[in-house]
Short mmCIF file of C-alpha atoms and ligand atoms in Angstrom, two decimals:
data_model
loop_
_atom_site.label_atom_id
_atom_site.label_comp_id
_atom_site.label_asym_id
_atom_site.label_seq_id
_atom_site.Cartn_x
_atom_site.Cartn_y
_atom_site.Cartn_z
CA MET L 1 138.96 124.75 114.61
CA THR L 2 135.35 125.76 115.03
CA ASN L 3 134.13 129.17 116.14
CA ASN L 4 131.87 129.88 119.09
CA GLU L 5 128.83 130.78 117.03
CA PRO L 6 125.88 128.42 117.44
CA ASN L 7 123.86 127.38 114.37
CA PHE L 8 120.96 129.15 116.07
CA THR L 9 119.55 129.92 119.52
CA LEU L 10 116.15 128.96 120.92
CA CYS L 11 114.76 131.99 122.76
CA SER L 12 111.68 131.39 124.90
CA ASP L 13 110.26 133.13 128.00
CA SER L 14 112.53 131.22 130.33
CA ALA L 15 115.35 129.96 128.14
CA ARG L 16 118.09 130.65 125.71
CA THR L 17 119.44 127.40 124.35
CA HIS L 18 122.32 127.56 121.88
CA VAL L 19 122.26 124.80 119.27
CA PHE L 20 125.51 123.57 117.76
CA VAL L 21 125.40 120.91 115.06
CA GLU L 22 128.88 120.08 113.91
CA PRO L 23 131.05 117.05 113.09
CA ASP L 24 133.33 116.33 116.07
CA ALA L 25 131.20 118.62 118.26
CA LEU L 26 132.31 116.53 121.27
CA ASN L 27 135.81 117.99 120.88
CA TYR L 28 134.45 121.51 121.41
CA ILE L 29 132.13 121.08 124.38
CA GLY L 30 134.72 122.40 126.84
CA LYS L 31 135.04 125.51 124.72
CA TRP L 32 131.26 125.95 124.49
CA VAL L 33 130.83 125.48 128.26
CA SER L 34 133.51 128.08 128.98
CA SER L 35 132.01 130.51 126.46
CA LEU L 36 128.93 130.63 128.77
CA ARG L 37 130.91 130.76 132.03
CA THR L 38 133.45 128.56 133.80
CA PRO L 39 131.66 126.25 136.25
CA PRO L 40 133.80 124.93 139.15
CA ILE L 41 132.78 121.39 138.15
CA VAL L 42 131.07 119.81 135.15
CA VAL L 43 129.60 116.33 135.67
CA ILE L 44 128.94 114.23 132.60
CA ILE L 45 126.06 111.77 132.96
CA SER L 46 126.06 108.97 130.41
CA ASP L 47 125.18 105.31 130.04
CA THR L 48 127.86 102.65 130.16
CA THR L 49 127.66 101.91 126.41
CA VAL L 50 127.94 105.54 125.29
CA ALA L 51 130.55 106.34 127.96
CA LYS L 52 132.80 103.61 126.53
CA LEU L 53 132.54 105.15 123.06
CA TYR L 54 132.69 108.87 123.82
CA GLY L 55 133.23 109.46 127.57
CA GLN L 56 137.00 110.02 127.39
CA ARG L 57 136.68 112.39 124.44
CA ALA L 58 134.11 114.48 126.30
CA LEU L 59 136.22 114.52 129.47
CA ALA L 60 139.32 115.52 127.48
CA SER L 61 137.44 118.39 125.85
CA LEU L 62 136.24 119.64 129.25
CA ALA L 63 139.69 119.24 130.82
CA THR L 64 141.23 121.93 128.62
CA HIS L 65 138.63 124.55 129.63
CA CYS L 66 137.12 123.67 133.04
CA PRO L 67 138.84 123.24 136.42
CA LYS L 68 137.20 119.89 137.19
CA SER L 69 135.12 117.32 135.36
CA GLU L 70 133.71 113.96 136.40
CA LEU L 71 131.74 111.13 134.75
CA ILE L 72 128.74 109.28 136.21
CA THR L 73 127.27 106.30 134.33
CA VAL L 74 123.93 104.52 134.52
CA PRO L 75 122.98 101.26 132.77
CA PRO L 76 121.71 101.65 129.19
CA GLY L 77 117.94 101.43 128.71
CA ASP L 78 114.70 102.95 129.85
CA GLN L 79 114.93 101.39 133.34
CA SER L 80 117.53 104.03 134.20
CA LYS L 81 114.83 106.72 134.04
CA SER L 82 113.82 105.76 137.58
CA ILE L 83 113.72 107.22 141.06
CA SER L 84 116.38 104.75 142.23
CA HIS L 85 118.87 105.75 139.50
CA LEU L 86 118.10 109.41 140.10
CA ASP L 87 118.77 108.84 143.79
CA GLY L 88 122.11 107.23 142.86
CA ILE L 89 122.99 110.34 140.83
CA TYR L 90 122.05 112.68 143.71
CA ALA L 91 124.28 110.61 146.03
CA LYS L 92 127.23 111.00 143.63
CA LEU L 93 126.60 114.73 143.12
CA GLY L 94 126.56 115.06 146.92
CA LYS L 95 129.87 113.21 147.25
CA MET L 96 131.38 115.41 144.53
CA ARG L 97 130.01 118.47 146.36
CA VAL L 98 128.50 119.82 143.16
CA PRO L 99 127.53 123.41 144.01
CA ARG L 100 124.75 125.66 142.72
CA ASP L 101 127.05 126.96 139.96
CA GLY L 102 128.18 123.47 138.91
CA MET L 103 126.93 122.06 135.64
CA LEU L 104 125.68 118.71 134.35
CA LEU L 105 126.22 117.47 130.83
CA ALA L 106 124.11 114.67 129.33
CA LEU L 107 125.98 112.41 126.93
CA GLY L 108 123.66 109.83 125.39
CA GLY L 109 120.18 109.20 124.08
CA GLY L 110 116.77 110.37 125.28
CA VAL L 111 116.92 108.37 128.52
CA VAL L 112 120.14 110.11 129.53
CA THR L 113 119.03 113.59 128.42
CA ASP L 114 115.68 113.27 130.27
CA LEU L 115 117.32 111.90 133.43
CA THR L 116 120.17 114.42 133.46
CA GLY L 117 117.80 117.30 132.75
CA PHE L 118 115.61 116.29 135.69
CA ALA L 119 118.61 115.85 138.00
CA ALA L 120 119.71 119.36 136.94
CA ALA L 121 116.19 120.76 137.42
CA THR L 122 116.04 119.50 141.00
CA TRP L 123 119.62 119.50 142.35
CA MET L 124 119.90 122.52 144.67
CA ARG L 125 116.59 123.78 143.19
CA GLY L 126 118.02 123.86 139.69
CA ILE L 127 121.47 124.02 138.14
CA ASP L 128 122.63 124.45 134.55
CA TYR L 129 123.00 121.56 132.17
CA ALA L 130 123.78 120.90 128.51
CA ASN L 131 122.84 118.07 126.17
CA CYS L 132 125.21 116.15 123.91
CA PRO L 133 122.81 113.67 122.29
CA THR L 134 124.23 110.58 120.61
CA THR L 135 121.11 108.97 119.11
CA LEU L 136 119.04 110.34 116.26
CA GLU L 137 115.85 110.40 118.38
CA ALA L 138 117.61 112.58 120.94
CA ASP L 139 119.36 114.67 118.25
CA VAL L 140 116.12 115.70 116.58
CA ASP L 141 113.71 115.77 119.54
CA ALA L 142 114.56 114.96 123.18
CA SER L 143 117.64 117.18 123.38
CA LEU L 144 115.79 120.46 122.87
CA GLY L 145 112.72 122.02 124.48
CA GLY L 146 113.25 121.50 128.18
CA LYS L 147 111.11 118.43 128.85
CA THR L 148 112.91 116.43 131.52
CA GLY L 149 111.74 113.59 133.72
CA ILE L 150 111.70 110.03 134.91
CA ASN L 151 109.20 107.17 134.79
CA HIS L 152 107.06 105.98 137.69
CA ALA L 153 104.89 102.93 138.37
CA SER L 154 101.92 105.12 137.40
CA GLY L 155 103.31 105.81 133.94
CA LYS L 156 106.14 106.92 131.67
CA ASN L 157 107.48 110.46 132.18
CA MET L 158 105.06 110.90 135.11
CA ILE L 159 107.55 112.87 137.20
CA GLY L 160 109.29 115.74 135.51
CA ALA L 161 109.95 119.42 135.03
CA PHE L 162 110.51 121.92 132.26
CA HIS L 163 114.17 122.87 132.50
CA HIS L 164 116.01 124.01 129.39
CA PRO L 165 119.60 123.07 128.56
CA ARG L 166 122.05 125.95 128.15
CA PHE L 167 123.21 124.38 124.91
CA VAL L 168 122.70 121.35 122.72
CA ALA L 169 125.75 120.02 120.89
CA VAL L 170 125.09 117.43 118.19
CA ASP L 171 127.91 115.52 116.55
CA PRO L 172 126.30 113.80 113.52
CA THR L 173 129.29 111.48 113.14
CA CYS L 174 128.15 109.71 116.36
CA LEU L 175 125.30 108.26 114.28
CA LYS L 176 127.80 105.96 112.56
CA THR L 177 127.96 103.80 115.69
CA LEU L 178 124.18 103.69 116.15
CA PRO L 179 122.32 100.44 115.27
CA ALA L 180 120.28 100.80 112.05
CA ARG L 181 117.02 100.24 113.95
CA ASP L 182 117.75 103.21 116.20
CA VAL L 183 118.56 105.42 113.22
CA ALA L 184 115.19 104.46 111.70
CA ALA L 185 113.42 105.24 115.01
CA GLY L 186 114.92 108.73 114.95
CA LEU L 187 113.86 109.22 111.33
CA ALA L 188 110.24 108.67 112.41
CA GLU L 189 110.46 111.84 114.54
CA SER L 190 112.07 113.70 111.63
CA ILE L 191 109.25 112.65 109.30
CA LYS L 192 106.80 113.72 112.02
CA HIS L 193 108.28 117.23 112.10
CA ALA L 194 108.07 117.46 108.29
CA LEU L 195 104.47 116.21 108.21
CA ILE L 196 103.19 118.71 110.75
CA SER L 197 105.03 121.78 109.57
CA ASP L 198 107.19 121.62 106.46
CA ALA L 199 106.04 119.95 103.21
CA ALA L 200 109.33 120.88 101.49
CA PHE L 201 111.23 119.04 104.23
CA LEU L 202 109.18 115.93 103.47
CA ASP L 203 110.22 116.22 99.79
CA TRP L 204 113.81 116.62 101.05
CA HIS L 205 113.58 113.26 102.88
CA GLU L 206 112.52 111.60 99.61
CA GLN L 207 115.18 113.35 97.52
CA ASN L 208 117.97 112.54 99.99
CA ALA L 209 116.82 109.05 101.01
CA PRO L 210 119.96 107.22 99.76
CA ALA L 211 122.29 109.63 101.63
CA ILE L 212 120.11 109.42 104.75
CA ARG L 213 120.20 105.61 104.62
CA ALA L 214 123.99 105.79 104.23
CA ILE L 215 124.12 108.13 107.28
CA ASP L 216 126.10 110.69 105.30
CA PRO L 217 127.35 113.11 108.02
CA LYS L 218 126.68 116.24 105.95
CA ILE L 219 123.10 115.22 105.15
CA MET L 220 122.50 114.07 108.73
CA GLY L 221 123.83 117.41 109.98
CA GLU L 222 121.32 119.21 107.76
CA LEU L 223 118.54 116.84 108.85
CA VAL L 224 119.25 117.45 112.55
CA THR L 225 119.52 121.23 112.12
CA ARG L 226 116.23 121.45 110.21
CA ASN L 227 114.47 119.33 112.83
CA LEU L 228 115.78 121.37 115.74
CA ARG L 229 114.76 124.62 114.03
CA ILE L 230 111.21 123.27 113.59
CA LYS L 231 111.11 122.19 117.21
CA ALA L 232 112.59 125.48 118.48
CA ASN L 233 109.99 127.43 116.52
CA VAL L 234 107.16 125.48 118.21
CA VAL L 235 108.69 125.68 121.71
CA GLU L 236 109.33 129.42 121.39
CA GLN L 237 105.58 129.91 120.84
CA ASP L 238 104.37 127.50 123.55
CA GLU L 239 107.03 126.51 126.01
CA LYS L 240 104.88 124.60 128.50
CA GLU L 241 102.54 122.83 126.07
CA SER L 242 99.43 124.80 126.87
CA GLY L 243 98.56 124.98 123.17
CA ILE L 244 100.37 124.41 119.92
CA ARG L 245 103.31 122.43 121.34
CA ALA L 246 100.86 119.52 121.39
CA CYS L 247 101.42 119.32 117.60
CA LEU L 248 104.71 117.58 118.42
CA ASN L 249 102.58 114.70 119.71
CA PHE L 250 101.41 113.85 116.19
CA GLY L 251 101.27 110.04 116.02
CA HIS L 252 101.87 109.72 119.76
CA THR L 253 98.32 108.99 121.02
CA ILE L 254 98.05 105.63 119.30
CA GLY L 255 101.86 105.35 119.16
CA HIS L 256 102.19 105.33 122.97
CA ALA L 257 99.47 102.69 123.23
CA VAL L 258 101.07 100.27 120.75
CA GLU L 259 104.50 100.91 122.31
CA LYS L 260 103.13 99.89 125.71
CA LEU L 261 101.19 96.90 124.34
CA SER L 262 104.30 95.64 122.54
CA ASN L 263 105.92 95.57 126.01
CA TYR L 264 108.36 98.12 124.63
CA ALA L 265 109.60 95.62 122.01
CA LEU L 266 108.88 98.46 119.57
CA ARG L 267 111.25 101.43 119.72
CA HIS L 268 109.47 104.69 120.55
CA GLY L 269 110.03 105.96 116.98
CA GLU L 270 108.69 102.73 115.49
CA ALA L 271 105.53 103.05 117.57
CA VAL L 272 105.22 106.69 116.51
CA ALA L 273 105.47 105.55 112.86
CA VAL L 274 102.48 103.24 113.42
CA GLY L 275 100.66 106.02 115.30
CA MET L 276 101.29 108.48 112.44
CA VAL L 277 99.77 106.04 109.95
CA ALA L 278 96.68 105.74 112.19
CA ALA L 279 96.45 109.53 112.54
CA ALA L 280 96.81 109.88 108.75
CA HIS L 281 93.89 107.48 108.28
CA ILE L 282 91.80 109.49 110.77
CA SER L 283 92.72 112.68 108.87
CA MET L 284 91.61 111.01 105.63
CA SER L 285 88.29 109.92 107.17
CA LYS L 286 87.68 113.54 108.14
CA GLY L 287 88.38 114.67 104.56
CA MET L 288 91.58 116.51 105.48
CA LEU L 289 94.06 114.26 103.70
CA ASP L 290 93.68 112.37 100.43
CA ALA L 291 94.45 108.69 99.83
CA PRO L 292 97.64 109.34 97.77
CA ALA L 293 99.04 111.40 100.67
CA VAL L 294 98.33 108.56 103.13
CA GLN L 295 100.01 106.13 100.71
CA ARG L 296 102.99 108.49 100.36
CA ILE L 297 103.45 108.58 104.15
CA GLN L 298 103.30 104.79 104.39
CA THR L 299 105.73 104.30 101.51
CA MET L 300 108.19 106.76 103.01
CA LEU L 301 108.07 105.14 106.46
CA GLN L 302 108.61 101.70 104.92
CA SER L 303 111.47 103.00 102.76
CA PHE L 304 113.28 103.88 106.00
CA ALA L 305 112.56 100.42 107.47
CA LEU L 306 109.84 101.70 109.79
CA PRO L 307 106.70 99.67 110.55
CA ILE L 308 103.28 100.84 109.43
CA LYS L 309 101.43 98.19 111.45
CA ALA L 310 101.89 96.83 114.97
CA GLU L 311 102.08 93.03 115.14
CA ASN L 312 100.17 91.08 117.80
CA VAL L 313 98.51 94.09 119.36
CA ASN L 314 94.84 93.98 120.32
CA PRO L 315 92.96 96.99 118.82
CA ALA L 316 90.46 97.10 121.73
CA GLU L 317 93.34 97.46 124.18
CA VAL L 318 94.87 100.24 122.06
CA ILE L 319 91.61 102.20 122.27
CA GLU L 320 91.36 101.58 126.03
CA ILE L 321 94.88 102.92 126.62
CA THR L 322 94.34 106.06 124.54
CA LEU L 323 91.64 107.03 127.08
CA GLY L 324 94.31 107.28 129.78
CA ASP L 325 96.57 109.40 127.56
CA LYS L 326 98.07 112.51 129.25
CA LYS L 327 96.49 114.62 126.50
CA VAL L 328 92.90 113.75 127.47
CA LYS L 329 91.08 116.99 128.34
CA ALA L 330 87.66 116.91 130.06
CA GLY L 331 87.34 113.21 129.15
CA LYS L 332 87.96 113.86 125.44
CA ARG L 333 91.00 112.73 123.52
CA GLN L 334 92.85 115.48 121.71
CA TRP L 335 93.92 114.37 118.24
CA VAL L 336 96.72 115.93 116.26
CA LEU L 337 95.69 115.42 112.64
CA LEU L 338 97.04 116.45 109.26
CA ASP L 339 95.30 119.13 107.27
CA GLY L 340 97.27 118.24 104.16
CA ILE L 341 101.01 117.49 104.19
CA GLY L 342 102.97 120.02 106.23
CA GLN L 343 100.03 121.34 108.23
CA TYR L 344 98.40 120.09 111.41
CA THR L 345 95.18 120.66 113.29
CA ILE L 346 94.27 119.72 116.88
CA THR L 347 90.74 118.53 117.56
CA ASP L 348 88.66 116.42 119.92
CA ASP L 349 86.01 115.99 117.25
CA VAL L 350 86.69 112.44 116.07
CA SER L 351 83.98 109.79 116.30
CA ASP L 352 84.61 106.45 117.99
CA ASP L 353 83.89 104.64 114.69
CA VAL L 354 86.62 106.54 112.88
CA ILE L 355 89.12 105.84 115.67
CA GLU L 356 88.21 102.15 115.71
CA GLN L 357 88.64 101.89 111.94
CA ALA L 358 92.05 103.58 112.03
CA VAL L 359 93.25 101.42 114.94
CA ASN L 360 92.09 98.25 113.15
CA THR L 361 94.05 99.35 110.07
CA VAL L 362 97.33 99.57 111.97
CA CYS L 363 96.92 96.49 114.18
CA ALA L 364 97.92 93.22 112.52
CA ASN L 365 96.75 90.43 114.82
N1 LIG V 401 108.72 115.48 122.24
C1 LIG V 401 107.66 116.40 122.24
C2 LIG V 401 107.98 117.66 122.96
O1 LIG V 401 109.11 117.92 123.30
O2 LIG V 401 107.07 118.45 123.20
#
């Protein structure tokens, strides 16, 4: 039996989010909900694939501690982060008469955590929710920090709100059922966190590569905890991304562009891997990173089956899309670059030539 103590707690201006990383965490969510308070109803939101695997376990855990629990499912995939699926969720919450002190619980990957968080942010002007991520990308990134939202015809994540979960509960054993490509996509975000803030954590990825590839639950638990601590540390300093939180976008400027131009054939993490290679090349051109470090990054990404180039993507179109990036300030792109391994810098001082060269390097036509 586990105790009620979280591994750690994110404390920002508007949030306290307890983080639990523990094998079989799903069995304890009812206990963790009731250690906060006892909501009259807890509604799990999941996708149909994840609900089949873990829905009953989550409901059983809630049943022993909460008066009422329900499950709502959406189809798997990014198309569920839409106004129409959100509207479907509101309709069900209305039918269930979910009150102001009810609670939502996301069970799934980043699509489900973003969608559930936004439903919670807006239902009755904001109710509590918790995240139980089941993919590595969501374990190490999307589940913590309060970014919630849906997509719109004008762009991905265009409609959203900052609304922090009351807790995040990660069960690393869920990763055993995740396709290898999705595990790799999550590892890209883990490598990103190491590159921007923790050189020793990058060494750790190299030293523990065989256990990571084997999805050893103990090693994956440590990996998730270290990632979430890095992320919590950034969010605690800059909750609403008015400054340093932008460091978490390392690799995302060019990454988002190649993701879009691949028609989302690339996983988000795979596109970020390509974007990190481009950003590493830009950092090298500016004299902030040496060639062996760039090679080390590429070798590591490849060793975890991540791409370092985007196939069939037009470099000119990549550059065009980066101009429309959300991070453009006063017409200038903000670049998160590496100032050595484990340290980042944010600058708009990158010449068009340098960008073009880096984009050409990562685009294999
Ligand atoms: N995924 C980046 C952030 O949460 O800020």
